[in-house]
CSV table of C-alpha atoms in Angstrom, one decimal:
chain,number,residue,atom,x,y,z
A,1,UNK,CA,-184.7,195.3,109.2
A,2,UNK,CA,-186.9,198.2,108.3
A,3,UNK,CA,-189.4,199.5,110.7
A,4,UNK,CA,-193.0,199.6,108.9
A,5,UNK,CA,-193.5,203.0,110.8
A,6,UNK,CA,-190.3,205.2,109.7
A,7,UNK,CA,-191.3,205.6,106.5
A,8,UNK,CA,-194.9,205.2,106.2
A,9,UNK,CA,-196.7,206.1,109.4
A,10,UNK,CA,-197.7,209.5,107.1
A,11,UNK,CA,-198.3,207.5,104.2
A,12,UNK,CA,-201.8,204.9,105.3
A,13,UNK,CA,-201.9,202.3,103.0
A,14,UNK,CA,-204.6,202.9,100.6
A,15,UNK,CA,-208.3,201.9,101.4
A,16,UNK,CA,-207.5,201.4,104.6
A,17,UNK,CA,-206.5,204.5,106.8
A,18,UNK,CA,-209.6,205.1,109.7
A,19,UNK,CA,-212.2,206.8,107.3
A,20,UNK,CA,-214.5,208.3,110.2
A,21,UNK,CA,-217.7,206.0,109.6
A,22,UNK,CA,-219.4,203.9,111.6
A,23,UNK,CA,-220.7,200.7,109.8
A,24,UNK,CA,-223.1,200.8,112.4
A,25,UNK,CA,-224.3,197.3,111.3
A,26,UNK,CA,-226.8,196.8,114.1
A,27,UNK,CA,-228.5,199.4,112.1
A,28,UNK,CA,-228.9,197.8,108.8
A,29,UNK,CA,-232.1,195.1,109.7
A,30,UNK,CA,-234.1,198.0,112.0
A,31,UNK,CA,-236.4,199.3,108.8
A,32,UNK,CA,-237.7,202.2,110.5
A,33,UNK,CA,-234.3,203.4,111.6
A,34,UNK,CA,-233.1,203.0,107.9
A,35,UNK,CA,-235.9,204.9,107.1
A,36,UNK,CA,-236.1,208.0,109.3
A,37,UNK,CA,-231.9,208.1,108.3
A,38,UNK,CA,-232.6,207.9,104.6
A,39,UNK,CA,-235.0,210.7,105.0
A,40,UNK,CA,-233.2,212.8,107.2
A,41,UNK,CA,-232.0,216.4,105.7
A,42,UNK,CA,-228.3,215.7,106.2
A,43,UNK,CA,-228.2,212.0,104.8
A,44,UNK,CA,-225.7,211.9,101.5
A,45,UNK,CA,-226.0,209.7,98.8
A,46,UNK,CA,-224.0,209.0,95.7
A,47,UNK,CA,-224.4,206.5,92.8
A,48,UNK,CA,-222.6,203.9,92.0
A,49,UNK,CA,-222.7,201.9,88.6
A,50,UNK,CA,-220.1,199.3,87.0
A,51,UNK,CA,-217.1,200.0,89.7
A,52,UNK,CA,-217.4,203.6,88.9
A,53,UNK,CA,-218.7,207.0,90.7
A,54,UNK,CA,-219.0,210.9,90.0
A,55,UNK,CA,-215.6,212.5,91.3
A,56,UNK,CA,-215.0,216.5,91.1
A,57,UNK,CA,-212.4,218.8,91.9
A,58,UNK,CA,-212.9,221.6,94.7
A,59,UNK,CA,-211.7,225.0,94.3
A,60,UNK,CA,-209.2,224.6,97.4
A,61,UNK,CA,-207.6,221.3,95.1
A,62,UNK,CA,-209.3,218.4,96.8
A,63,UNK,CA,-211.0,215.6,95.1
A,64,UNK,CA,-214.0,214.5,96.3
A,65,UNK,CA,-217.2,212.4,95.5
A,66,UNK,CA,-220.4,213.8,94.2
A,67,UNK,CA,-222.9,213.5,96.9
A,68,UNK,CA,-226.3,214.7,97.1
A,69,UNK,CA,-229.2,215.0,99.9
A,70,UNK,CA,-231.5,211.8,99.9
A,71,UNK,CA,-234.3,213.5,98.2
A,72,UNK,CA,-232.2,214.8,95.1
A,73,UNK,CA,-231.0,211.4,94.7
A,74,UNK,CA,-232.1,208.8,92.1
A,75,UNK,CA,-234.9,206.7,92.7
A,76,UNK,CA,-234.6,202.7,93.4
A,77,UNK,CA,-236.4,200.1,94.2
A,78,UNK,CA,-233.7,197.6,96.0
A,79,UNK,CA,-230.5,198.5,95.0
A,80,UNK,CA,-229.7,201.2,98.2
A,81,UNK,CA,-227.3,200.9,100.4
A,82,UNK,CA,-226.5,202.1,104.1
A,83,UNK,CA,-222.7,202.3,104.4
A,84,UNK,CA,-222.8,203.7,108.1
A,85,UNK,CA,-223.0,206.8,109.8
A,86,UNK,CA,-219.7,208.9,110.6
A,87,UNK,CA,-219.1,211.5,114.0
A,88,UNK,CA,-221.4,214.5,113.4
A,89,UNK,CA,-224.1,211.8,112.6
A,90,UNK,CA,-224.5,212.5,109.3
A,91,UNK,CA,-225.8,209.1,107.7
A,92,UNK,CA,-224.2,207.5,103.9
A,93,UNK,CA,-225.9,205.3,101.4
A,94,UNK,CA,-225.2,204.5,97.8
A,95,UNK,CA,-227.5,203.7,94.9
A,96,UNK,CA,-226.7,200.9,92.2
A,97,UNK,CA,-227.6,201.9,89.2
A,98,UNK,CA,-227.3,200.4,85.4
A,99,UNK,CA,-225.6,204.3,84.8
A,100,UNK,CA,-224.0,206.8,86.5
A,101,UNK,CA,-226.6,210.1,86.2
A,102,UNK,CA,-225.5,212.9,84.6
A,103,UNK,CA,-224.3,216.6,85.6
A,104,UNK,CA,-225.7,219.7,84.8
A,105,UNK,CA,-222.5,221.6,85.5
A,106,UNK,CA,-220.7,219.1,83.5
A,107,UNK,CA,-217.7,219.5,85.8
A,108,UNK,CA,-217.9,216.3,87.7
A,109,UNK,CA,-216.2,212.9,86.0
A,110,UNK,CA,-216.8,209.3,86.5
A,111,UNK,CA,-214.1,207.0,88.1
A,112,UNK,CA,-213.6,203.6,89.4
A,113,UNK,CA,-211.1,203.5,92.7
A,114,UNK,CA,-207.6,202.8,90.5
A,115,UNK,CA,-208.3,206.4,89.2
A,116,UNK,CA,-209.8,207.6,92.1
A,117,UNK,CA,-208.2,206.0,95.5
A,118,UNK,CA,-205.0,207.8,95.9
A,119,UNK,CA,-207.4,211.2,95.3
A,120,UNK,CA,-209.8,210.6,97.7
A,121,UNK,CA,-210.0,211.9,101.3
A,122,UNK,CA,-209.7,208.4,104.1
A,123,UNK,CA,-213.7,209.2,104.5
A,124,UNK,CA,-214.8,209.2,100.6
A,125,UNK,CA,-212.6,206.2,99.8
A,126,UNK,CA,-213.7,204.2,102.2
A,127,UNK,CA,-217.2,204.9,101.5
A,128,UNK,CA,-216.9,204.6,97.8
A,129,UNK,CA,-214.5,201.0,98.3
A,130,UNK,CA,-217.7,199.7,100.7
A,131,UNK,CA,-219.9,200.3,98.1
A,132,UNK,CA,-218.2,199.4,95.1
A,133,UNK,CA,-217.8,195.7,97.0
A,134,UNK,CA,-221.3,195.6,97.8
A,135,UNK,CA,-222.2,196.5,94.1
A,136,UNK,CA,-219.7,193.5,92.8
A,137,UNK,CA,-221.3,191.0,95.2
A,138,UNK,CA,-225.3,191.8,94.5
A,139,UNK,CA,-224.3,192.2,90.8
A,140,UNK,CA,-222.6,188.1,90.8
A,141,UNK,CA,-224.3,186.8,93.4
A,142,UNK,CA,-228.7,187.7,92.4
A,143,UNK,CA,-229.8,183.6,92.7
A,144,UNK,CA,-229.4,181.2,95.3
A,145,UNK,CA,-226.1,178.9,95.4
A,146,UNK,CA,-228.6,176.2,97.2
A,147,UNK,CA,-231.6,176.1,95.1
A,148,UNK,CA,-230.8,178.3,92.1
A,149,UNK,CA,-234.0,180.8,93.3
A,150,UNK,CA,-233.4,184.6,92.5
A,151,UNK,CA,-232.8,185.9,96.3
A,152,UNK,CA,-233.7,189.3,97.2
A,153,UNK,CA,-231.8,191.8,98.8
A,154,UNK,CA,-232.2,192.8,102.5
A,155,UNK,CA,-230.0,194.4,105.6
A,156,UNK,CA,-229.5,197.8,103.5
A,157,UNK,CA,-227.4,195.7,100.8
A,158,UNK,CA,-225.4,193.4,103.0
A,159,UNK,CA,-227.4,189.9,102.7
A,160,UNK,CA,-229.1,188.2,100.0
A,161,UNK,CA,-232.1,185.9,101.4
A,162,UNK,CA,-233.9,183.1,99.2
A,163,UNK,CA,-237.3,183.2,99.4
A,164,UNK,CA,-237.8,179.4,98.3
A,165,UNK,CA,-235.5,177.5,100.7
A,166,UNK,CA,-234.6,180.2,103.5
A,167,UNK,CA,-231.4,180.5,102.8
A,168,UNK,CA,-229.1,183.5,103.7
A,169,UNK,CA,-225.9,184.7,101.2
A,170,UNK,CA,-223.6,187.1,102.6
A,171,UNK,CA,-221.1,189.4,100.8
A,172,UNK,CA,-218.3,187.3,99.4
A,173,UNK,CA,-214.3,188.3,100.6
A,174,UNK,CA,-211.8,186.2,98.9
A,175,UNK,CA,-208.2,186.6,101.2
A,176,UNK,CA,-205.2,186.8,99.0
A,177,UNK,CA,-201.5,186.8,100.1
A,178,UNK,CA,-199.2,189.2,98.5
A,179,UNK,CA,-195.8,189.6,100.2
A,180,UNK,CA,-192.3,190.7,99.4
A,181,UNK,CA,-189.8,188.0,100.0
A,182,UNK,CA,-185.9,188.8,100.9
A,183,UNK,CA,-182.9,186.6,100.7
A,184,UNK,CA,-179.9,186.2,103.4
A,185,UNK,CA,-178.2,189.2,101.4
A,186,UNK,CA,-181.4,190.9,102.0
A,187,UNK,CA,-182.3,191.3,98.2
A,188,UNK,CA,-185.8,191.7,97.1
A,189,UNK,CA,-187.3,189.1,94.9
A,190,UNK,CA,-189.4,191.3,92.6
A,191,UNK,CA,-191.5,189.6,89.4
A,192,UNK,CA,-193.1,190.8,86.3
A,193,UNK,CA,-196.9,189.2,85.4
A,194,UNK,CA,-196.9,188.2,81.5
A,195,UNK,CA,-199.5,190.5,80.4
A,196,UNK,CA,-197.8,193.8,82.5
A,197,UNK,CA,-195.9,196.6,80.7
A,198,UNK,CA,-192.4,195.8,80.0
A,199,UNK,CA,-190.6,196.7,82.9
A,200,UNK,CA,-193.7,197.0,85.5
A,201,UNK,CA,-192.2,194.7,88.6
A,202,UNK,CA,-194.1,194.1,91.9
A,203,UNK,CA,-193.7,191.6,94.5
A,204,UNK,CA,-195.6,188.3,94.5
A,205,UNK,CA,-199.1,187.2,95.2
A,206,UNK,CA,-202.3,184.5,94.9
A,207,UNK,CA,-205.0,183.7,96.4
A,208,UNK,CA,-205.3,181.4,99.9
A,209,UNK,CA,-206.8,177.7,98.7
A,210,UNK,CA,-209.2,176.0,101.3
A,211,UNK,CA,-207.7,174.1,104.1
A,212,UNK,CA,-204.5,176.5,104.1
A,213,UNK,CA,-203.2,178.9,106.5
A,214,UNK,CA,-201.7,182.4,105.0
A,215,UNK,CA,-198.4,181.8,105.4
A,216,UNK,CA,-198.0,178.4,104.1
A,217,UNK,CA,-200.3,180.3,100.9
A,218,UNK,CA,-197.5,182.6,101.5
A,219,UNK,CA,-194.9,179.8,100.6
A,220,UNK,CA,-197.1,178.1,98.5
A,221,UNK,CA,-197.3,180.8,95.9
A,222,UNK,CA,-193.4,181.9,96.5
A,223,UNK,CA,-192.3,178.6,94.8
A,224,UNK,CA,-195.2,177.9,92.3
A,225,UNK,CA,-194.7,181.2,90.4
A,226,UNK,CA,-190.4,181.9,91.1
A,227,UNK,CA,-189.4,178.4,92.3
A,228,UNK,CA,-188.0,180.0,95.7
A,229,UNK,CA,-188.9,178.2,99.1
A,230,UNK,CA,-189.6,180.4,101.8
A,231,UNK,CA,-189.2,180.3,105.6
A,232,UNK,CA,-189.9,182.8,108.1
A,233,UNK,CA,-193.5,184.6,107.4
A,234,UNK,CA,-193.9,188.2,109.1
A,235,UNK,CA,-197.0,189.7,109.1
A,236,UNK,CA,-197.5,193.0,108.0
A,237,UNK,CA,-200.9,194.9,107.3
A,238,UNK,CA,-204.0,194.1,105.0
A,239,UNK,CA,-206.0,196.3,102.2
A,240,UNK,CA,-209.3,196.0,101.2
A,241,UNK,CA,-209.0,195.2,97.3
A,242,UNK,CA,-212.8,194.7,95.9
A,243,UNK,CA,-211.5,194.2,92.7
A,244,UNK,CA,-213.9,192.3,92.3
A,245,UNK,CA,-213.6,190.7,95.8
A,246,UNK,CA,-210.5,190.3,97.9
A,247,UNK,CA,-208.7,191.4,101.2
A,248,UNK,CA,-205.0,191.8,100.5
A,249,UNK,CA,-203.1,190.2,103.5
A,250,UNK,CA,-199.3,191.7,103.4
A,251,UNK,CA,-196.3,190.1,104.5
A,252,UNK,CA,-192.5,190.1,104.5
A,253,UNK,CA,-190.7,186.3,103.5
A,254,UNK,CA,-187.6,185.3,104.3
A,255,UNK,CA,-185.8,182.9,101.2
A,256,UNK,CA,-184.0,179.8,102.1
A,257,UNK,CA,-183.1,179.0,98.5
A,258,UNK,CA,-182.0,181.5,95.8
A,259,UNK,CA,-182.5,179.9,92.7
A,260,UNK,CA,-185.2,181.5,90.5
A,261,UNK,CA,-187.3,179.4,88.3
A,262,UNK,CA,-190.7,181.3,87.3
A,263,UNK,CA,-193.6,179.4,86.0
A,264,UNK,CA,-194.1,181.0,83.0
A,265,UNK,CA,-197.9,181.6,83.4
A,266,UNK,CA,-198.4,184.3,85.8
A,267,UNK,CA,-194.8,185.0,86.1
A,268,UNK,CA,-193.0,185.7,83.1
A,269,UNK,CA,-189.8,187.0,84.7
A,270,UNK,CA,-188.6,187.4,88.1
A,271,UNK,CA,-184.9,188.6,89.7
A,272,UNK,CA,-183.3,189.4,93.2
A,273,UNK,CA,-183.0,193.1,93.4
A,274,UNK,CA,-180.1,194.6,95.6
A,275,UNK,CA,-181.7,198.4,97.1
A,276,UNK,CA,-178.9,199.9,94.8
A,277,UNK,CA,-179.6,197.3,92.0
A,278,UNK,CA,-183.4,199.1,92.5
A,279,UNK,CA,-182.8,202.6,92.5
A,280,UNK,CA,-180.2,202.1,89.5
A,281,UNK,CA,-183.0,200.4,87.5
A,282,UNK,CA,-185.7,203.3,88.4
A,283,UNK,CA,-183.8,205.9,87.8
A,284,UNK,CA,-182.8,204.2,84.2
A,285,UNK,CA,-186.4,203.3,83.4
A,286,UNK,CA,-185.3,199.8,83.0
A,287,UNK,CA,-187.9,199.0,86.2
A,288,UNK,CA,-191.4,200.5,86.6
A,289,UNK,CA,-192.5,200.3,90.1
A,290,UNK,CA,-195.9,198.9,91.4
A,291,UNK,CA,-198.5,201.5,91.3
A,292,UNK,CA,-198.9,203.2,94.5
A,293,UNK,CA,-202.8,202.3,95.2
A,294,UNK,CA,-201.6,198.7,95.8
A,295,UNK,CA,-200.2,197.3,99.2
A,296,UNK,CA,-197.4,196.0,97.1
A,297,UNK,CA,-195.8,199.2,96.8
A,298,UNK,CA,-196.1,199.9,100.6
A,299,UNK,CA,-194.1,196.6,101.1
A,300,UNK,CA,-191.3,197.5,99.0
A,301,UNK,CA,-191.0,200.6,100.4
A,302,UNK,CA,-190.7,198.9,103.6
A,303,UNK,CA,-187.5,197.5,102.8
A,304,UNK,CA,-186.2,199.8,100.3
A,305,UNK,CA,-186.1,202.2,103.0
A,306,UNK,CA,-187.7,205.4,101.3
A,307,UNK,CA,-190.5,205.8,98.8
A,308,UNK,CA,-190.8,204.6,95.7
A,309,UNK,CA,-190.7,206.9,92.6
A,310,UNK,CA,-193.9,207.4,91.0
A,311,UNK,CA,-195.2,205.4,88.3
């Protein structure tokens, strides 16, 4: 099989190559350290509203997000966040806000991390996918699942605490299995979701139910959406994916059965793909491949052997 590193150890999945920054979460209860950081001259900020942040192009062709100084930044009561600190101890927080603020220079754009993650330097991704997750979470997640009591927001954005009953909410991570299974001729089992393009084909994926481990989620979801029973699980990497609220958990499947019978719901078609089968149907238009923000595609490529064409 494959190696995961030939062909993309120059490729880090997205969202999660090292981004430089220290979470630093000891940090995030000391209020006078939060403080003296927020007020610090070389502190950057940036707003974040609805999924979305300011993004702008550099003369030298890089894409980057709009950041400010601390005390050019918009003011909030609550809604601030300290993301961590990275190697030159320059300090990061973000700013919920009902709207993004607006440019003089009318040059910068808004984007959520679909448009943005594959533009993004490993640093401002990271940053902007931390605080797009915390901004899902306080957004859902404002009264008490104990008492019903508003909560209010404390450690610079990551807890929630009830001020009725004492209880403490933490941000929410839903794990989700998405994994490419292979048969014993070593074709890929690729499927198409009913309300993707026609065409659009990725590998297969749900969410882990309670009381399960990964890989029998792994083989759970094989045969509920294709019908195909899987054996032999292989790890493989994860991906933050806070859309709203999940961590992608990758693996490779091997198929002990070959018979295909989607269940019409999530899956509306799926079919064992030969690597020349593939590359025939990509180079005729008759397949779309995954887009290449998702782990999905990172998988394929895995066993395809090369990367994939771009969407």
């Amino acid at each position: 099989m494959t190696t995961w590193t030939e062909h993309t150890a120059d490729r880090p999945i997205t969202f999660s190559a090292p981004s430089g920054i220290d979470r630093s979460a000891h940090h995030r209860l000391d209020e006078a350290w939060l403080a003296a950081a927020w007020s610090h001259p070389t502190t950057r900020v940036f707003v974040v509203s609805g999924g979305q942040a300011l993004i702008d192009d550099t003369p030298d062709g890089r894409t980057e997000l709009i950041m400010t100084p601390s005390f050019e930044a918009p003011l909030t009561e609550a809604h601030r966040y300290y993301l961590g600190t990275d190697d030159e101890g320059v300090s990061y927080f973000a700013l919920q806000k009902d709207s993004l603020p607006g440019r003089i220079d009318q040059s910068a754009r808004p984007a959520g991390l679909r448009e943005a993650g594959l533009l993004l330097s490993p640093r401002d991704a990271g940053l902007l996918v931390h605080a797009v997750a915390l901004e899902n979470w306080q957004r859902l997640h404002r009264f008490c699942s104990r008492c019903g009591e508003r909560t209010v927001i404390a450690a610079a954005g990551h807890i929630r605490r009830c001020p009725a009953c004492g209880a403490e909410h933490y941000p929410r991570t839903d794990p989700a299995v998405i994994m490419l299974v292979t048969d014993e001729e070593d074709r890929a089992l690729l499927g198409r979701q009913v309300h993707w393009p026609e065409g659009r084909f990725s590998t297969l994926a749900g969410f882990v139910e309670p009381g399960e481990s990964i890989e029998q989620s792994v083989a759970r979801e094989v045969y509920e959406e294709a019908g195909v029973v899987v054996g032999d699980v292989e790890y493989v990497a994860s991906q933050p994916w806070p859309f709203p609220s999940s961590l992608m958990l990758g693996f490779m499947a091997r198929a002990t059965s070959s018979e295909i019978q989607v269940d019409g719901e999530e899956i509306e078609e799926a079919r064992w793909f030969s690597r020349e089968d593939l590359r025939a149907a990509f180079e005729s238009g008759e397949v779309l491949p995954p887009y290449g923000i998702s782990i999905a595609a990172r998988l394929i490529e895995l066993w395809y052997g090369k990367p994939l064409p771009k969407p």
